[in-house]
PDB file of C-alpha atoms in Angstrom:
ATOM      1  CA  MET W   1      46.767 -25.794  64.520  1.00 54.00           C
ATOM      2  CA  GLN W   2      44.758 -24.739  61.623  1.00 53.00           C
ATOM      3  CA  TYR W   3      43.616 -28.249  61.136  1.00 49.00           C
ATOM      4  CA  ILE W   4      42.324 -28.372  64.959  1.00 52.00           C
ATOM      5  CA  ARG W   5      40.428 -24.969  64.346  1.00 51.00           C
ATOM      6  CA  TYR W   6      38.848 -26.637  61.240  1.00 49.00           C
ATOM      7  CA  ILE W   7      37.777 -29.515  63.327  1.00 48.00           C
ATOM      8  CA  LYS W   8      36.411 -27.358  65.991  1.00 44.00           C
ATOM      9  CA  LYS W   9      34.496 -25.408  63.565  1.00 46.00           C
ATOM     10  CA  TYR W  10      33.191 -28.444  61.864  1.00 42.00           C
ATOM     11  CA  LEU W  11      32.064 -29.907  65.307  1.00 38.00           C
ATOM     12  CA  VAL W  12      30.317 -26.502  66.402  1.00 40.00           C
ATOM     13  CA  PHE W  13      28.676 -26.729  62.922  1.00 39.00           C
ATOM     14  CA  ILE W  14      27.481 -30.291  63.388  1.00 43.00           C
ATOM     15  CA  GLY W  15      26.071 -29.644  66.857  1.00 40.00           C
ATOM     16  CA  PHE W  16      24.216 -26.681  65.594  1.00 39.00           C
ATOM     17  CA  LEU W  17      22.624 -28.584  62.807  1.00 38.00           C
ATOM     18  CA  SER W  18      21.630 -31.548  65.045  1.00 39.00           C
ATOM     19  CA  SER W  19      20.065 -29.128  67.480  1.00 40.00           C
ATOM     20  CA  HIS W  20      18.301 -27.495  64.664  1.00 44.00           C
ATOM     21  CA  LEU W  21      16.776 -30.824  63.312  1.00 39.00           C
ATOM     22  CA  TYR W  22      16.145 -32.185  66.535  1.00 38.00           C
ATOM     23  CA  SER W  23      14.040 -28.721  67.229  1.00 43.00           C
ATOM     24  CA  PHE W  24      12.319 -29.201  63.885  1.00 46.00           C
ATOM     25  CA  ALA W  25      11.305 -32.775  64.561  1.00 54.00           C
ATOM     26  CA  GLY W  26       9.706 -31.930  67.830  1.00 70.00           C
ATOM     27  CA  SER W  27       7.967 -28.988  66.133  1.00 88.00           C
ATOM     28  CA  TYR W  28       6.684 -31.444  63.447  1.00 91.00           C
ATOM     29  CA  GLU W  29       5.244 -33.780  65.864  1.00 92.00           C
ATOM     30  CA  ASP W  30       3.860 -30.907  67.999  1.00 93.00           C
ATOM     31  CA  PHE W  31       2.179 -29.377  64.883  1.00 95.00           C
ATOM     32  CA  PHE W  32       0.212 -32.485  63.438  1.00 95.00           C
ATOM     33  CA  LYS W  33      -0.628 -33.511  67.240  1.00 95.00           C
ATOM     34  CA  ALA W  34      -2.043 -30.228  67.775  1.00 96.00           C
ATOM     35  CA  VAL W  35      -3.930 -30.197  64.332  1.00 97.00           C
ATOM     36  CA  GLN W  36      -5.473 -33.464  65.032  1.00 95.00           C
ATOM     37  CA  PHE W  37      -6.775 -32.225  68.541  1.00 97.00           C
ATOM     38  CA  ASP W  38      -7.798 -28.711  67.421  1.00 97.00           C
ATOM     39  CA  ASP W  39      -5.390 -27.269  69.618  1.00 97.00           C
ATOM     40  CA  VAL W  40      -5.159 -23.736  68.131  1.00 97.00           C
ATOM     41  CA  ARG W  41      -2.843 -22.136  70.711  1.00 97.00           C
ATOM     42  CA  THR W  42      -0.270 -24.612  69.973  1.00 96.00           C
ATOM     43  CA  VAL W  43      -0.484 -24.278  66.161  1.00 97.00           C
ATOM     44  CA  GLN W  44      -0.552 -20.517  66.294  1.00 96.00           C
ATOM     45  CA  SER W  45       2.732 -20.636  68.502  1.00 95.00           C
ATOM     46  CA  LEU W  46       4.458 -22.679  66.308  1.00 95.00           C
ATOM     47  CA  LEU W  47       3.545 -20.541  63.192  1.00 95.00           C
ATOM     48  CA  GLN W  48       4.573 -17.567  64.855  1.00 94.00           C
ATOM     49  CA  ARG W  49       8.055 -19.073  65.694  1.00 92.00           C
ATOM     50  CA  GLY W  50       8.470 -19.773  62.026  1.00 92.00           C
ATOM     51  CA  PHE W  51       6.897 -23.365  61.185  1.00 94.00           C
ATOM     52  CA  ASP W  52       5.953 -23.687  57.746  1.00 94.00           C
ATOM     53  CA  PRO W  53       2.174 -23.878  57.547  1.00 95.00           C
ATOM     54  CA  ASN W  54       2.369 -25.977  54.329  1.00 96.00           C
ATOM     55  CA  THR W  55       4.352 -28.816  55.957  1.00 94.00           C
ATOM     56  CA  VAL W  56       2.949 -32.159  54.973  1.00 94.00           C
ATOM     57  CA  ASN W  57       2.690 -35.272  57.280  1.00 93.00           C
ATOM     58  CA  PRO W  58       4.138 -38.645  56.154  1.00 91.00           C
ATOM     59  CA  ALA W  59       1.149 -39.492  54.088  1.00 90.00           C
ATOM     60  CA  GLY W  60       1.961 -35.899  51.971  1.00 91.00           C
ATOM     61  CA  MET W  61      -0.958 -34.198  53.583  1.00 93.00           C
ATOM     62  CA  PRO W  62      -0.717 -30.656  54.860  1.00 96.00           C
ATOM     63  CA  GLY W  63      -2.215 -29.420  58.051  1.00 96.00           C
ATOM     64  CA  LEU W  64      -5.166 -27.436  56.529  1.00 97.00           C
ATOM     65  CA  MET W  65      -6.465 -30.600  54.812  1.00 97.00           C
ATOM     66  CA  ILE W  66      -6.130 -32.547  57.985  1.00 97.00           C
ATOM     67  CA  ALA W  67      -7.890 -29.904  59.998  1.00 97.00           C
ATOM     68  CA  VAL W  68     -10.927 -30.040  57.638  1.00 96.00           C
ATOM     69  CA  ARG W  69     -10.999 -33.700  57.698  1.00 94.00           C
ATOM     70  CA  GLU W  70     -10.949 -34.218  61.557  1.00 94.00           C
ATOM     71  CA  PRO W  71     -12.572 -31.889  61.942  1.00 93.00           C
ATOM     72  CA  SER W  72     -10.447 -29.437  63.506  1.00 96.00           C
ATOM     73  CA  LEU W  73     -12.359 -26.267  62.781  1.00 96.00           C
ATOM     74  CA  LYS W  74     -10.571 -23.697  65.037  1.00 97.00           C
ATOM     75  CA  VAL W  75      -7.199 -24.790  63.592  1.00 98.00           C
ATOM     76  CA  ALA W  76      -8.634 -24.882  60.019  1.00 97.00           C
ATOM     77  CA  GLN W  77      -9.758 -21.616  60.413  1.00 96.00           C
ATOM     78  CA  LEU W  78      -6.312 -20.360  61.653  1.00 97.00           C
ATOM     79  CA  LEU W  79      -4.404 -22.095  58.996  1.00 97.00           C
ATOM     80  CA  ALA W  80      -6.826 -20.811  56.318  1.00 96.00           C
ATOM     81  CA  SER W  81      -6.163 -17.131  57.288  1.00 95.00           C
ATOM     82  CA  TRP W  82      -2.282 -17.626  57.619  1.00 94.00           C
ATOM     83  CA  PRO W  83      -0.153 -15.582  55.386  1.00 89.00           C
ATOM     84  CA  LYS W  84       1.558 -17.677  52.605  1.00 88.00           C
ATOM     85  CA  VAL W  85      -0.587 -20.779  53.376  1.00 95.00           C
ATOM     86  CA  LYS W  86      -1.601 -22.678  50.195  1.00 95.00           C
ATOM     87  CA  THR W  87      -5.144 -22.900  50.201  1.00 95.00           C
ATOM     88  CA  GLU W  88      -5.447 -24.870  46.898  1.00 93.00           C
ATOM     89  CA  VAL W  89      -4.220 -28.182  47.935  1.00 90.00           C
ATOM     90  CA  ARG W  90      -5.612 -31.410  46.758  1.00 92.00           C
ATOM     91  CA  ASN W  91      -6.083 -34.951  48.291  1.00 92.00           C
ATOM     92  CA  ASP W  92      -5.653 -38.117  46.267  1.00 90.00           C
ATOM     93  CA  LYS W  93      -9.236 -37.828  45.111  1.00 93.00           C
ATOM     94  CA  ASP W  94      -8.407 -34.415  43.710  1.00 94.00           C
ATOM     95  CA  GLU W  95     -10.692 -32.914  46.238  1.00 96.00           C
ATOM     96  CA  SER W  96      -9.596 -29.570  47.361  1.00 97.00           C
ATOM     97  CA  VAL W  97      -9.883 -28.154  50.974  1.00 97.00           C
ATOM     98  CA  LEU W  98     -12.758 -25.649  49.800  1.00 98.00           C
ATOM     99  CA  MET W  99     -14.689 -28.705  48.303  1.00 98.00           C
ATOM    100  CA  LEU W 100     -14.651 -30.571  51.728  1.00 97.00           C
ATOM    101  CA  ALA W 101     -15.563 -27.456  53.396  1.00 97.00           C
ATOM    102  CA  ALA W 102     -18.346 -26.869  51.322  1.00 98.00           C
ATOM    103  CA  LEU W 103     -19.578 -30.524  51.505  1.00 97.00           C
ATOM    104  CA  LYS W 104     -19.463 -30.451  55.453  1.00 96.00           C
ATOM    105  CA  GLY W 105     -21.108 -27.127  55.657  1.00 97.00           C
ATOM    106  CA  TYR W 106     -18.586 -24.965  57.064  1.00 97.00           C
ATOM    107  CA  LEU W 107     -19.658 -21.640  55.735  1.00 98.00           C
ATOM    108  CA  PRO W 108     -17.114 -19.663  57.966  1.00 97.00           C
ATOM    109  CA  LEU W 109     -14.286 -21.712  56.719  1.00 97.00           C
ATOM    110  CA  VAL W 110     -15.598 -21.723  53.226  1.00 98.00           C
ATOM    111  CA  LYS W 111     -15.644 -17.823  53.323  1.00 97.00           C
ATOM    112  CA  GLN W 112     -12.051 -17.701  54.698  1.00 96.00           C
ATOM    113  CA  LEU W 113     -10.793 -20.100  51.773  1.00 97.00           C
ATOM    114  CA  VAL W 114     -12.288 -18.050  49.323  1.00 97.00           C
ATOM    115  CA  GLU W 115     -10.996 -14.700  50.577  1.00 95.00           C
ATOM    116  CA  ASN W 116      -7.391 -16.483  50.718  1.00 94.00           C
ATOM    117  CA  ASN W 117      -7.633 -17.511  46.978  1.00 93.00           C
ATOM    118  CA  ALA W 118      -8.967 -20.951  46.982  1.00 96.00           C
ATOM    119  CA  ASP W 119     -10.192 -22.049  43.501  1.00 97.00           C
ATOM    120  CA  VAL W 120     -14.158 -21.734  43.393  1.00 97.00           C
ATOM    121  CA  ASN W 121     -14.085 -23.083  39.778  1.00 97.00           C
ATOM    122  CA  LYS W 122     -11.339 -25.923  39.730  1.00 94.00           C
ATOM    123  CA  THR W 123     -11.915 -28.255  36.883  1.00 93.00           C
ATOM    124  CA  GLY W 124     -13.710 -31.436  37.290  1.00 95.00           C
ATOM    125  CA  TRP W 125     -15.940 -31.747  40.480  1.00 97.00           C
ATOM    126  CA  THR W 126     -16.088 -28.301  41.947  1.00 98.00           C
ATOM    127  CA  PRO W 127     -16.843 -26.736  45.470  1.00 98.00           C
ATOM    128  CA  LEU W 128     -20.290 -26.142  44.145  1.00 98.00           C
ATOM    129  CA  HIS W 129     -21.086 -29.684  43.232  1.00 98.00           C
ATOM    130  CA  TYR W 130     -20.103 -30.588  46.864  1.00 98.00           C
ATOM    131  CA  ALA W 131     -22.155 -27.807  48.464  1.00 98.00           C
ATOM    132  CA  ALA W 132     -25.211 -28.826  46.367  1.00 98.00           C
ATOM    133  CA  SER W 133     -24.469 -32.510  47.287  1.00 97.00           C
ATOM    134  CA  GLY W 134     -24.581 -31.575  51.213  1.00 97.00           C
ATOM    135  CA  GLY W 135     -27.812 -29.201  50.520  1.00 97.00           C
ATOM    136  CA  HIS W 136     -25.960 -26.409  52.048  1.00 97.00           C
ATOM    137  CA  VAL W 137     -27.867 -23.359  50.659  1.00 98.00           C
ATOM    138  CA  SER W 138     -25.995 -20.642  52.385  1.00 98.00           C
ATOM    139  CA  ILE W 139     -22.814 -22.056  50.963  1.00 98.00           C
ATOM    140  CA  VAL W 140     -24.306 -22.660  47.285  1.00 98.00           C
ATOM    141  CA  GLU W 141     -25.506 -18.805  47.623  1.00 98.00           C
ATOM    142  CA  PHE W 142     -22.123 -17.714  48.762  1.00 98.00           C
ATOM    143  CA  LEU W 143     -20.265 -19.682  46.153  1.00 98.00           C
ATOM    144  CA  LEU W 144     -22.630 -18.253  43.379  1.00 98.00           C
ATOM    145  CA  GLU W 145     -22.033 -14.839  44.642  1.00 98.00           C
ATOM    146  CA  ASN W 146     -18.367 -15.537  44.245  1.00 97.00           C
ATOM    147  CA  SER W 147     -18.666 -16.304  40.459  1.00 96.00           C
ATOM    148  CA  ALA W 148     -19.163 -20.367  40.850  1.00 98.00           C
ATOM    149  CA  TYR W 149     -20.347 -21.520  37.420  1.00 98.00           C
ATOM    150  CA  ILE W 150     -23.599 -22.568  37.963  1.00 98.00           C
ATOM    151  CA  ASP W 151     -23.727 -25.271  35.444  1.00 98.00           C
ATOM    152  CA  ALA W 152     -20.139 -26.606  35.870  1.00 98.00           C
ATOM    153  CA  GLU W 153     -19.720 -30.101  34.769  1.00 97.00           C
ATOM    154  CA  SER W 154     -18.006 -32.900  36.490  1.00 97.00           C
ATOM    155  CA  PRO W 155     -15.839 -35.397  34.560  1.00 96.00           C
ATOM    156  CA  ASN W 156     -19.047 -37.414  33.654  1.00 97.00           C
ATOM    157  CA  GLY W 157     -20.950 -34.133  32.753  1.00 97.00           C
ATOM    158  CA  SER W 158     -22.976 -33.856  35.954  1.00 98.00           C
ATOM    159  CA  THR W 159     -24.010 -30.699  37.182  1.00 98.00           C
ATOM    160  CA  PRO W 160     -24.436 -29.059  40.672  1.00 98.00           C
ATOM    161  CA  LEU W 161     -28.267 -29.322  40.194  1.00 98.00           C
ATOM    162  CA  MET W 162     -28.084 -33.059  39.280  1.00 98.00           C
ATOM    163  CA  MET W 163     -26.120 -33.462  42.775  1.00 98.00           C
ATOM    164  CA  ALA W 164     -28.845 -31.235  44.688  1.00 98.00           C
ATOM    165  CA  ALA W 165     -31.447 -33.267  42.920  1.00 98.00           C
ATOM    166  CA  MET W 166     -30.313 -36.711  43.968  1.00 97.00           C
ATOM    167  CA  TYR W 167     -28.372 -35.982  47.315  1.00 97.00           C
ATOM    168  CA  GLY W 168     -29.028 -32.413  48.593  1.00 96.00           C
ATOM    169  CA  SER W 169     -32.028 -30.572  49.877  1.00 95.00           C
ATOM    170  CA  PRO W 170     -35.141 -29.023  48.211  1.00 96.00           C
ATOM    171  CA  GLU W 171     -33.912 -25.844  49.325  1.00 97.00           C
ATOM    172  CA  SER W 172     -30.629 -26.148  47.206  1.00 97.00           C
ATOM    173  CA  VAL W 173     -32.400 -27.339  44.316  1.00 98.00           C
ATOM    174  CA  LYS W 174     -34.727 -24.386  44.382  1.00 97.00           C
ATOM    175  CA  VAL W 175     -31.787 -21.924  44.950  1.00 98.00           C
ATOM    176  CA  LEU W 176     -30.095 -23.401  41.992  1.00 98.00           C
ATOM    177  CA  ILE W 177     -33.168 -23.342  39.741  1.00 98.00           C
ATOM    178  CA  GLN W 178     -33.826 -19.671  40.810  1.00 97.00           C
ATOM    179  CA  ALA W 179     -30.360 -18.653  40.202  1.00 97.00           C
ATOM    180  CA  GLY W 180     -30.694 -19.957  36.547  1.00 97.00           C
ATOM    181  CA  ALA W 181     -29.356 -23.545  36.643  1.00 98.00           C
ATOM    182  CA  ASP W 182     -30.024 -25.124  33.076  1.00 98.00           C
ATOM    183  CA  LEU W 183     -32.773 -27.705  33.688  1.00 97.00           C
ATOM    184  CA  ASN W 184     -32.323 -29.511  30.320  1.00 96.00           C
ATOM    185  CA  ILE W 185     -28.555 -30.367  30.446  1.00 97.00           C
ATOM    186  CA  LYS W 186     -27.669 -34.129  30.145  1.00 98.00           C
ATOM    187  CA  ASN W 187     -24.673 -35.731  31.526  1.00 98.00           C
ATOM    188  CA  GLN W 188     -22.718 -38.505  29.636  1.00 97.00           C
ATOM    189  CA  LEU W 189     -25.259 -41.277  30.557  1.00 96.00           C
ATOM    190  CA  GLY W 190     -28.037 -38.982  29.045  1.00 98.00           C
ATOM    191  CA  LEU W 191     -29.551 -38.172  32.375  1.00 98.00           C
ATOM    192  CA  THR W 192     -31.038 -34.871  33.393  1.00 98.00           C
ATOM    193  CA  ALA W 193     -31.590 -33.351  36.787  1.00 98.00           C
ATOM    194  CA  LEU W 194     -35.181 -34.599  36.691  1.00 98.00           C
ATOM    195  CA  ASP W 195     -33.682 -38.062  36.185  1.00 98.00           C
ATOM    196  CA  PHE W 196     -31.479 -37.602  39.241  1.00 98.00           C
ATOM    197  CA  ALA W 197     -34.410 -36.645  41.359  1.00 98.00           C
ATOM    198  CA  VAL W 198     -36.571 -39.680  40.259  1.00 97.00           C
ATOM    199  CA  ARG W 199     -33.594 -42.024  40.709  1.00 96.00           C
ATOM    200  CA  GLY W 200     -32.950 -40.605  44.246  1.00 96.00           C
ATOM    201  CA  ASN W 201     -36.594 -40.870  44.908  1.00 97.00           C
ATOM    202  CA  ARG W 202     -36.473 -37.230  45.934  1.00 96.00           C
ATOM    203  CA  GLN W 203     -40.162 -36.389  45.502  1.00 97.00           C
ATOM    204  CA  ASN W 204     -39.897 -32.635  46.443  1.00 97.00           C
ATOM    205  CA  ALA W 205     -36.878 -32.076  44.185  1.00 97.00           C
ATOM    206  CA  LYS W 206     -38.664 -33.800  41.418  1.00 97.00           C
ATOM    207  CA  GLU W 207     -41.708 -31.358  41.781  1.00 97.00           C
ATOM    208  CA  LEU W 208     -39.510 -28.324  41.879  1.00 98.00           C
ATOM    209  CA  ILE W 209     -37.791 -29.427  38.559  1.00 98.00           C
ATOM    210  CA  GLU W 210     -40.941 -30.280  36.914  1.00 97.00           C
ATOM    211  CA  THR W 211     -42.329 -26.785  37.822  1.00 97.00           C
ATOM    212  CA  GLY W 212     -39.362 -25.082  36.517  1.00 96.00           C
ATOM    213  CA  LEU W 213     -39.545 -27.064  33.184  1.00 96.00           C
ATOM    214  CA  ALA W 214     -43.370 -26.216  32.829  1.00 95.00           C
ATOM    215  CA  ARG W 215     -42.402 -22.479  33.180  1.00 92.00           C
ATOM    216  CA  LEU W 216     -39.718 -22.754  30.760  1.00 91.00           C
ATOM    217  CA  ALA W 217     -42.284 -24.628  28.373  1.00 91.00           C
ATOM    218  CA  ALA W 218     -44.895 -21.896  29.042  1.00 91.00           C
ATOM    219  CA  ARG W 219     -42.194 -19.023  28.132  1.00 86.00           C
ATOM    220  CA  LYS W 220     -41.242 -20.887  24.763  1.00 86.00           C
ATOM    221  CA  ALA W 221     -44.924 -21.232  23.858  1.00 87.00           C
ATOM    222  CA  LYS W 222     -45.479 -17.314  24.384  1.00 85.00           C
ATOM    223  CA  SER W 223     -42.377 -16.324  22.451  1.00 75.00           C
TER     224      SER W 223
END
């Protein structure tokens, strides 16, 4: 009899476990499908039922990263604000969610990520590099207001100003210069921000940097 009771309990446990696993599998598929299609209601419902917001897909990518990549901005905003979500996640190129949001110009999402402890000053390429490359002035200003290091150096020593000079907008170059970016820094190839502007054939950026350099020279001459 005791053996039979044991078997019954074991079967009940196996049934419960199977039901739980089946439920998780369904939720897993529903979650990533909802992320892909920016179905914020389904994602919110799953999270409220206890689904882990940091669950990764078969490629090892969490929902927040996928939402920014798609883009699924309503879902991204929800996940970025959700308690216990890991905002400081990276892809295989060492790009953070904040970097991708900054590159694409998603200011509300950038603000939410920073509020939820995303790293403004990660080592290597930074969110400010990416915001400058995209020419997104409002994001450049926001990151600087939140202690982003203006002369952060990439792995090859390039700065946000260099990225703005070659890829960004004249407005982003102007904002960085006015905020005190160093115009004379050289990267590992010996290139300055002015060199980047010339190589990128960015005449407006070139003129802004030349004006900044002239002002620096004039101040130095007076001192």
